[in-house]
């Protein structure tokens, strides 16, 4: 099957296409060109994708995820686990840029900052980007409700395992 590498050739919602255009994205990277069409057709399938740092993996899973999340349904629908605070913030910033037009609320939860502000942000989030340790803190405190979770992304899972999160 021929790989299409232009964002305007994908079956994207107009708000996402508008965001891509406004931010100057026209050409998809290889990982994006392979994953975005696959997931926009059926986000309910399991996908394992691997690519070098800086190749656009966040948009590869993020764009289809934003299309799949229903902003009219309140509660956490998608959880993205990242191994580090830095990656958590980076992924969160991408979701804010692209999710804004979609009116999809996302929040980042990670250690080193107060729990109270995260607790309030969780109440209105449809997408949560989290580090494993802080997610477990919120789960223990029952300050996150994952009963409506439909999508799970393990970003840089190999690093999470290397960091000792296998039991978690």
Coordinates of N, CA and C in Angstrom, one line a residue:
X1 N 0.8 -1.2 0.0 CA 0.0 0.0 0.0 C 0.9 1.2 0.0
X2 N 0.6 2.2 -0.9 CA 1.3 3.4 -1.0 C 1.1 4.3 0.3
X3 N 2.2 4.8 0.8 CA 2.1 5.7 2.0 C 2.0 7.1 1.6
X4 N 0.9 7.7 2.1 CA 0.6 9.2 1.8 C 1.3 9.9 2.9
X5 N 2.0 11.0 2.6 CA 2.8 11.7 3.6 C 2.4 13.2 3.7
X6 N 1.2 13.5 3.3 CA 0.7 14.9 3.4 C -0.5 14.9 4.4
X7 N -0.5 15.7 5.4 CA -1.5 15.8 6.4 C -2.9 16.1 5.7
X8 N -2.9 16.9 4.7 CA -4.2 17.3 4.0 C -4.8 16.1 3.3
X9 N -4.1 15.0 3.1 CA -4.6 13.8 2.4 C -5.2 12.8 3.4
X10 N -5.0 13.0 4.7 CA -5.5 12.1 5.8 C -6.9 12.5 6.0
X11 N -7.7 11.6 6.6 CA -9.1 11.8 6.9 C -9.2 12.4 8.3
X12 N -8.8 13.7 8.4 CA -8.8 14.4 9.7 C -10.0 15.3 9.8
X13 N -10.4 15.5 11.1 CA -11.4 16.5 11.4 C -10.9 17.9 11.0
X14 N -11.9 18.7 10.5 CA -11.5 20.1 10.1 C -10.7 20.8 11.2
X15 N -11.1 20.7 12.4 CA -10.4 21.5 13.5 C -8.9 21.0 13.6
X16 N -8.7 19.7 13.5 CA -7.3 19.2 13.5 C -6.5 19.7 12.3
X17 N -7.1 19.6 11.1 CA -6.5 20.0 9.9 C -6.1 21.5 10.0
X18 N -7.1 22.3 10.5 CA -6.8 23.8 10.7 C -5.7 24.0 11.6
X19 N -5.6 23.3 12.7 CA -4.5 23.4 13.7 C -3.2 23.1 13.0
X20 N -3.1 22.0 12.3 CA -1.9 21.6 11.6 C -1.5 22.7 10.6
X21 N -2.4 23.2 9.9 CA -2.1 24.3 8.9 C -1.6 25.5 9.6
X22 N -2.3 25.9 10.6 CA -1.9 27.1 11.4 C -0.5 27.0 12.0
X23 N -0.1 25.8 12.4 CA 1.2 25.5 13.0 C 2.3 25.2 11.9
X24 N 1.9 25.2 10.7 CA 2.8 25.0 9.6 C 3.2 23.5 9.3
X25 N 2.3 22.6 9.7 CA 2.6 21.2 9.4 C 1.9 20.8 8.1
X26 N 2.7 20.4 7.1 CA 2.1 19.9 5.9 C 2.5 18.5 5.6
X27 N 3.8 18.2 5.7 CA 4.4 16.9 5.4 C 4.5 16.0 6.7
X28 N 4.0 14.8 6.6 CA 4.0 13.9 7.7 C 5.4 13.1 7.7
X29 N 5.9 12.8 8.8 CA 7.1 12.0 8.9 C 6.7 10.5 8.6
X30 N 7.6 9.7 8.4 CA 7.3 8.3 8.1 C 6.4 7.6 9.2
X31 N 6.7 7.8 10.5 CA 5.9 7.2 11.5 C 4.5 7.8 11.5
X32 N 4.4 9.1 11.3 CA 3.1 9.7 11.2 C 2.3 9.2 10.0
X33 N 2.9 9.1 8.8 CA 2.3 8.6 7.6 C 1.8 7.2 7.7
X34 N 2.5 6.4 8.5 CA 2.1 5.0 8.7 C 1.0 4.8 9.8
X35 N 1.1 5.6 10.9 CA 0.3 5.4 12.0 C -1.0 6.2 12.0
X36 N -1.0 7.5 11.6 CA -2.2 8.3 11.6 C -3.3 7.7 10.7
X37 N -3.1 7.3 9.5 CA -4.2 6.7 8.7 C -4.7 5.4 9.4
X38 N -3.8 4.6 9.9 CA -4.2 3.3 10.5 C -5.1 3.6 11.7
X39 N -4.7 4.5 12.5 CA -5.5 4.8 13.8 C -6.7 5.6 13.6
X40 N -6.7 6.5 12.6 CA -8.0 7.3 12.3 C -9.1 6.4 11.8
X41 N -8.7 5.3 11.1 CA -9.6 4.3 10.6 C -10.2 3.5 11.7
X42 N -9.4 3.1 12.7 CA -9.8 2.2 13.8 C -8.9 2.4 15.0
X43 N -9.2 3.3 15.9 CA -8.4 3.6 17.1 C -8.5 2.5 18.1
X44 N -9.4 1.5 17.9 CA -9.7 0.5 18.9 C -8.7 -0.7 18.8
X45 N -7.8 -0.6 17.8 CA -6.8 -1.7 17.7 C -5.6 -1.4 18.5
X46 N -4.9 -2.4 18.9 CA -3.6 -2.2 19.5 C -2.5 -2.0 18.5
X47 N -1.7 -1.1 18.7 CA -0.6 -0.7 17.8 C 0.7 -0.6 18.6
X48 N 1.8 -1.2 18.0 CA 3.1 -1.0 18.6 C 3.9 -0.3 17.5
X49 N 4.4 0.8 17.8 CA 5.2 1.6 16.8 C 6.5 2.0 17.5
X50 N 7.6 2.0 16.7 CA 8.9 2.4 17.2 C 9.6 3.3 16.2
X51 N 10.1 4.4 16.7 CA 10.8 5.3 15.8 C 11.8 6.1 16.7
X52 N 12.8 6.7 16.0 CA 13.8 7.4 16.7 C 13.2 8.7 17.4
X53 N 13.9 9.2 18.4 CA 13.5 10.5 19.0 C 13.5 11.6 18.0
X54 N 12.5 12.4 18.0 CA 12.4 13.6 17.1 C 11.7 13.3 15.8
X55 N 11.1 12.1 15.6 CA 10.5 11.7 14.4 C 9.0 12.0 14.3
X56 N 8.4 12.5 15.4 CA 7.0 12.9 15.4 C 6.1 11.8 16.0
X57 N 6.6 11.0 16.9 CA 5.7 10.0 17.5 C 4.5 10.6 18.2
X58 N 4.7 11.7 18.9 CA 3.6 12.3 19.7 C 2.4 12.6 18.7
X59 N 2.7 13.3 17.6 CA 1.6 13.6 16.7 C 1.1 12.3 16.1
X60 N 1.9 11.3 15.9 CA 1.5 10.0 15.3 C 0.3 9.4 16.1
X61 N 0.5 9.4 17.4 CA -0.6 8.8 18.3 C -1.6 9.9 18.7
X62 N -1.1 11.2 18.8 CA -1.9 12.2 19.3 C -3.0 12.7 18.4
X63 N -2.8 12.8 17.1 CA -3.8 13.3 16.2 C -5.0 12.3 16.2
X64 N -4.7 11.0 16.0 CA -5.9 10.0 16.0 C -6.6 10.0 17.3
X65 N -5.8 10.2 18.4 CA -6.4 10.2 19.7 C -7.4 11.4 19.9
X66 N -6.9 12.5 19.5 CA -7.8 13.7 19.5 C -9.1 13.5 18.7
X67 N -9.0 12.8 17.6 CA -10.1 12.5 16.8 C -11.1 11.6 17.5
X68 N -10.5 10.7 18.3 CA -11.3 9.6 18.9 C -12.0 10.1 20.2
X69 N -11.4 11.0 20.9 CA -11.9 11.5 22.2 C -13.2 12.4 21.9
X70 N -14.2 12.2 22.7 CA -15.4 12.9 22.5 C -15.5 14.0 23.6
X71 N -15.3 15.2 23.2 CA -15.3 16.3 24.2 C -16.6 16.6 24.9
X72 N -17.7 16.0 24.3 CA -19.0 16.2 25.0 C -19.2 15.2 26.1
X73 N -18.3 14.2 26.2 CA -18.4 13.2 27.3 C -17.4 13.6 28.3
X74 N -17.8 13.9 29.5 CA -16.9 14.3 30.5 C -16.2 13.2 31.2
X75 N -15.0 13.4 31.7 CA -14.3 12.3 32.3 C -13.1 11.9 31.5
X76 N -12.2 11.2 32.1 CA -10.9 10.8 31.5 C -11.2 9.7 30.5
X77 N -11.0 9.9 29.2 CA -11.2 8.9 28.2 C -9.9 8.4 27.7
X78 N -8.8 9.1 27.8 CA -7.5 8.7 27.3 C -6.4 9.0 28.4
X79 N -5.5 8.0 28.5 CA -4.4 8.1 29.4 C -3.1 7.8 28.6
X80 N -2.1 8.8 28.7 CA -0.8 8.6 28.1 C 0.2 8.6 29.2
X81 N 0.9 7.4 29.3 CA 1.9 7.3 30.3 C 3.3 7.6 29.7
X82 N 4.0 8.4 30.4 CA 5.4 8.8 29.9 C 6.4 8.5 31.1
X83 N 7.6 8.1 30.8 CA 8.5 7.8 31.8 C 9.1 8.9 32.6
X84 N 9.1 10.1 32.0 CA 9.7 11.3 32.7 C 8.9 12.5 32.7
X85 N 9.1 13.4 33.7 CA 8.4 14.6 33.8 C 8.6 15.5 32.5
X86 N 9.8 15.5 32.0 CA 10.1 16.3 30.8 C 9.3 15.8 29.6
X87 N 9.2 14.5 29.4 CA 8.4 14.0 28.3 C 6.9 14.2 28.5
X88 N 6.5 14.1 29.8 CA 5.1 14.4 30.1 C 4.7 15.8 29.8
X89 N 5.6 16.8 30.1 CA 5.3 18.2 29.8 C 5.3 18.4 28.3
X90 N 6.3 17.8 27.6 CA 6.4 17.9 26.1 C 5.1 17.4 25.4
X91 N 4.7 16.2 25.8 CA 3.4 15.7 25.2 C 2.2 16.5 25.6
X92 N 2.2 17.0 26.8 CA 1.1 17.8 27.2 C 1.0 19.1 26.4
X93 N 2.2 19.7 26.2 CA 2.2 21.0 25.3 C 1.6 20.7 23.9
X94 N 2.0 19.6 23.4 CA 1.5 19.2 22.0 C 0.0 19.0 22.1
X95 N -0.6 18.4 23.1 CA -2.0 18.2 23.2 C -2.7 19.5 23.4
X96 N -2.1 20.5 24.1 CA -2.7 21.8 24.3 C -2.8 22.5 23.0
X97 N -1.7 22.4 22.2 CA -1.7 23.1 20.9 C -2.8 22.6 20.0
X98 N -2.9 21.2 19.9 CA -3.8 20.6 18.9 C -5.2 20.4 19.5
X99 N -5.3 20.2 20.8 CA -6.6 19.9 21.4 C -7.4 21.1 21.6
X100 N -6.8 22.3 21.6 CA -7.5 23.6 21.9 C -8.7 23.8 20.9
X101 N -8.4 23.6 19.6 CA -9.4 23.8 18.6 C -10.5 22.7 18.8
X102 N -10.2 21.6 19.3 CA -11.1 20.5 19.4 C -12.0 20.6 20.7
X103 N -11.6 21.6 21.6 CA -12.2 21.8 22.9 C -12.0 20.5 23.8
X104 N -10.9 19.8 23.5 CA -10.5 18.6 24.3 C -9.6 19.1 25.4
X105 N -10.0 18.9 26.7 CA -9.2 19.3 27.8 C -8.2 18.2 28.2
X106 N -6.9 18.6 28.3 CA -5.9 17.6 28.7 C -5.1 18.3 29.8
X107 N -4.5 17.4 30.6 CA -3.7 17.8 31.8 C -2.5 16.9 32.0
X108 N -1.5 17.4 32.5 CA -0.3 16.7 32.8 C -0.2 16.5 34.3
X109 N 0.1 15.2 34.7 CA 0.3 15.0 36.2 C 1.6 14.3 36.3
X110 N 2.5 14.9 37.1 CA 3.8 14.4 37.3 C 4.3 14.9 38.7
X111 N 5.3 14.3 39.2 CA 5.9 14.7 40.5 C 6.7 16.0 40.4
X112 N 6.9 16.5 41.6 CA 7.7 17.7 41.8 C 6.8 19.0 41.8
X113 N 5.5 18.8 41.7 CA 4.6 20.0 41.8 C 3.5 19.5 42.7
X114 N 2.7 20.5 43.2 CA 1.6 20.2 44.1 C 0.5 19.4 43.5
X115 N 0.0 18.5 44.4 CA -1.1 17.7 44.0 C -2.4 18.4 43.8
X116 N -2.6 19.5 44.6 CA -3.9 20.2 44.6 C -4.3 20.7 43.2
X117 N -3.4 21.4 42.5 CA -3.7 22.0 41.2 C -4.0 20.8 40.2
X118 N -3.2 19.7 40.3 CA -3.5 18.6 39.5 C -4.9 18.0 39.7
X119 N -5.2 17.9 41.0 CA -6.5 17.4 41.4 C -7.6 18.1 40.7
X120 N -7.6 19.4 40.7 CA -8.6 20.3 40.1 C -8.6 20.1 38.6
X121 N -7.4 20.0 38.0 CA -7.3 19.9 36.5 C -7.9 18.5 36.1
X122 N -7.7 17.5 36.9 CA -8.2 16.2 36.5 C -9.7 16.1 36.4
X123 N -10.4 17.0 37.2 CA -11.9 17.0 37.2 C -12.4 17.4 35.8
X124 N -11.7 18.2 35.0 CA -12.2 18.6 33.7 C -11.4 18.0 32.5
X125 N -10.5 17.1 32.7 CA -9.7 16.5 31.7 C -10.4 15.3 31.0
X126 N -10.3 15.3 29.7 CA -10.6 14.1 28.9 C -9.4 13.3 28.6
X127 N -8.2 14.0 28.5 CA -6.9 13.3 28.2 C -6.0 13.7 29.4
X128 N -5.4 12.6 29.9 CA -4.4 12.8 31.0 C -3.1 12.2 30.5
X129 N -2.0 13.1 30.7 CA -0.7 12.7 30.4 C 0.0 12.6 31.7
X130 N 0.6 11.4 32.0 CA 1.1 11.2 33.4 C 2.4 10.4 33.4
X131 N 3.1 10.6 34.5 CA 4.2 9.7 34.8 C 3.7 8.6 35.8
X132 N 4.2 7.4 35.7 CA 3.7 6.3 36.5 C 3.6 6.6 38.0
X133 N 4.6 7.2 38.6 CA 4.6 7.4 40.0 C 3.5 8.4 40.5
X134 N 3.3 9.5 39.8 CA 2.3 10.5 40.1 C 0.9 9.9 39.8
X135 N 0.8 9.1 38.8 CA -0.5 8.5 38.5 C -0.9 7.6 39.6
X136 N 0.1 6.8 40.1 CA -0.2 5.9 41.2 C -0.6 6.7 42.5
X137 N 0.1 7.8 42.7 CA -0.3 8.7 43.9 C -1.8 9.1 43.8
X138 N -2.2 9.6 42.6 CA -3.6 10.0 42.4 C -4.5 8.8 42.5
X139 N -4.1 7.6 42.1 CA -5.0 6.5 42.2 C -5.2 6.1 43.7
X140 N -4.1 6.1 44.4 CA -4.2 5.8 45.9 C -5.1 6.8 46.6
X141 N -5.0 8.0 46.2 CA -5.8 9.1 46.8 C -7.2 9.1 46.3
X142 N -7.5 8.3 45.2 CA -8.8 8.3 44.6 C -9.2 9.7 44.0
X143 N -8.1 10.4 43.5 CA -8.4 11.7 42.9 C -8.4 11.7 41.4
X144 N -8.3 10.4 40.9 CA -8.5 10.3 39.4 C -9.5 9.1 39.2
X145 N -10.4 9.4 38.3 CA -11.4 8.4 38.0 C -11.1 7.9 36.5
X146 N -10.7 6.6 36.5 CA -10.4 6.0 35.2 C -11.5 5.1 34.7
X147 N -12.7 5.2 35.2 CA -13.8 4.2 34.9 C -14.2 4.4 33.4
X148 N -14.0 5.6 32.9 CA -14.4 5.9 31.5 C -13.3 5.8 30.5
X149 N -12.1 5.3 30.9 CA -11.0 5.2 30.1 C -11.2 4.3 28.9
X150 N -10.9 4.8 27.7 CA -11.1 4.1 26.4 C -9.8 3.9 25.7
X151 N -8.8 4.7 26.0 CA -7.6 4.7 25.2 C -6.4 4.8 26.2
X152 N -5.4 4.0 25.9 CA -4.1 4.0 26.7 C -2.9 4.0 25.8
X153 N -2.0 4.9 26.0 CA -0.8 5.1 25.2 C 0.3 4.9 26.2
X154 N 1.3 4.0 25.9 CA 2.5 3.8 26.7 C 3.6 4.4 25.9
X155 N 3.9 5.7 26.2 CA 5.0 6.4 25.4 C 6.3 6.1 26.0
X156 N 7.2 5.6 25.2 CA 8.6 5.2 25.6 C 8.5 4.1 26.7
X157 N 7.7 3.1 26.4 CA 7.5 2.0 27.4 C 8.8 1.3 27.7
X158 N 9.7 1.2 26.8 CA 11.0 0.6 27.1 C 11.8 1.3 28.2
X159 N 11.7 2.7 28.2 CA 12.3 3.5 29.2 C 11.6 3.3 30.6
X160 N 10.3 3.2 30.6 CA 9.6 2.9 31.8 C 10.0 1.6 32.4
X161 N 10.1 0.6 31.6 CA 10.6 -0.7 32.1 C 12.0 -0.6 32.6
X162 N 12.9 0.1 31.9 CA 14.3 0.2 32.3 C 14.4 1.0 33.7
X163 N 13.4 1.9 33.9 CA 13.4 2.7 35.1 C 12.8 1.9 36.3
X164 N 12.3 0.7 36.1 CA 11.8 -0.1 37.2 C 10.3 -0.1 37.4
X165 N 9.6 0.4 36.4 CA 8.1 0.5 36.6 C 7.4 -0.8 36.2
X166 N 8.1 -1.9 35.9 CA 7.5 -3.1 35.4 C 6.4 -3.6 36.4
X167 N 6.6 -3.6 37.7 CA 5.6 -4.1 38.6 C 4.4 -3.1 38.7
X168 N 4.7 -1.8 38.6 CA 3.7 -0.8 38.6 C 2.7 -0.9 37.4

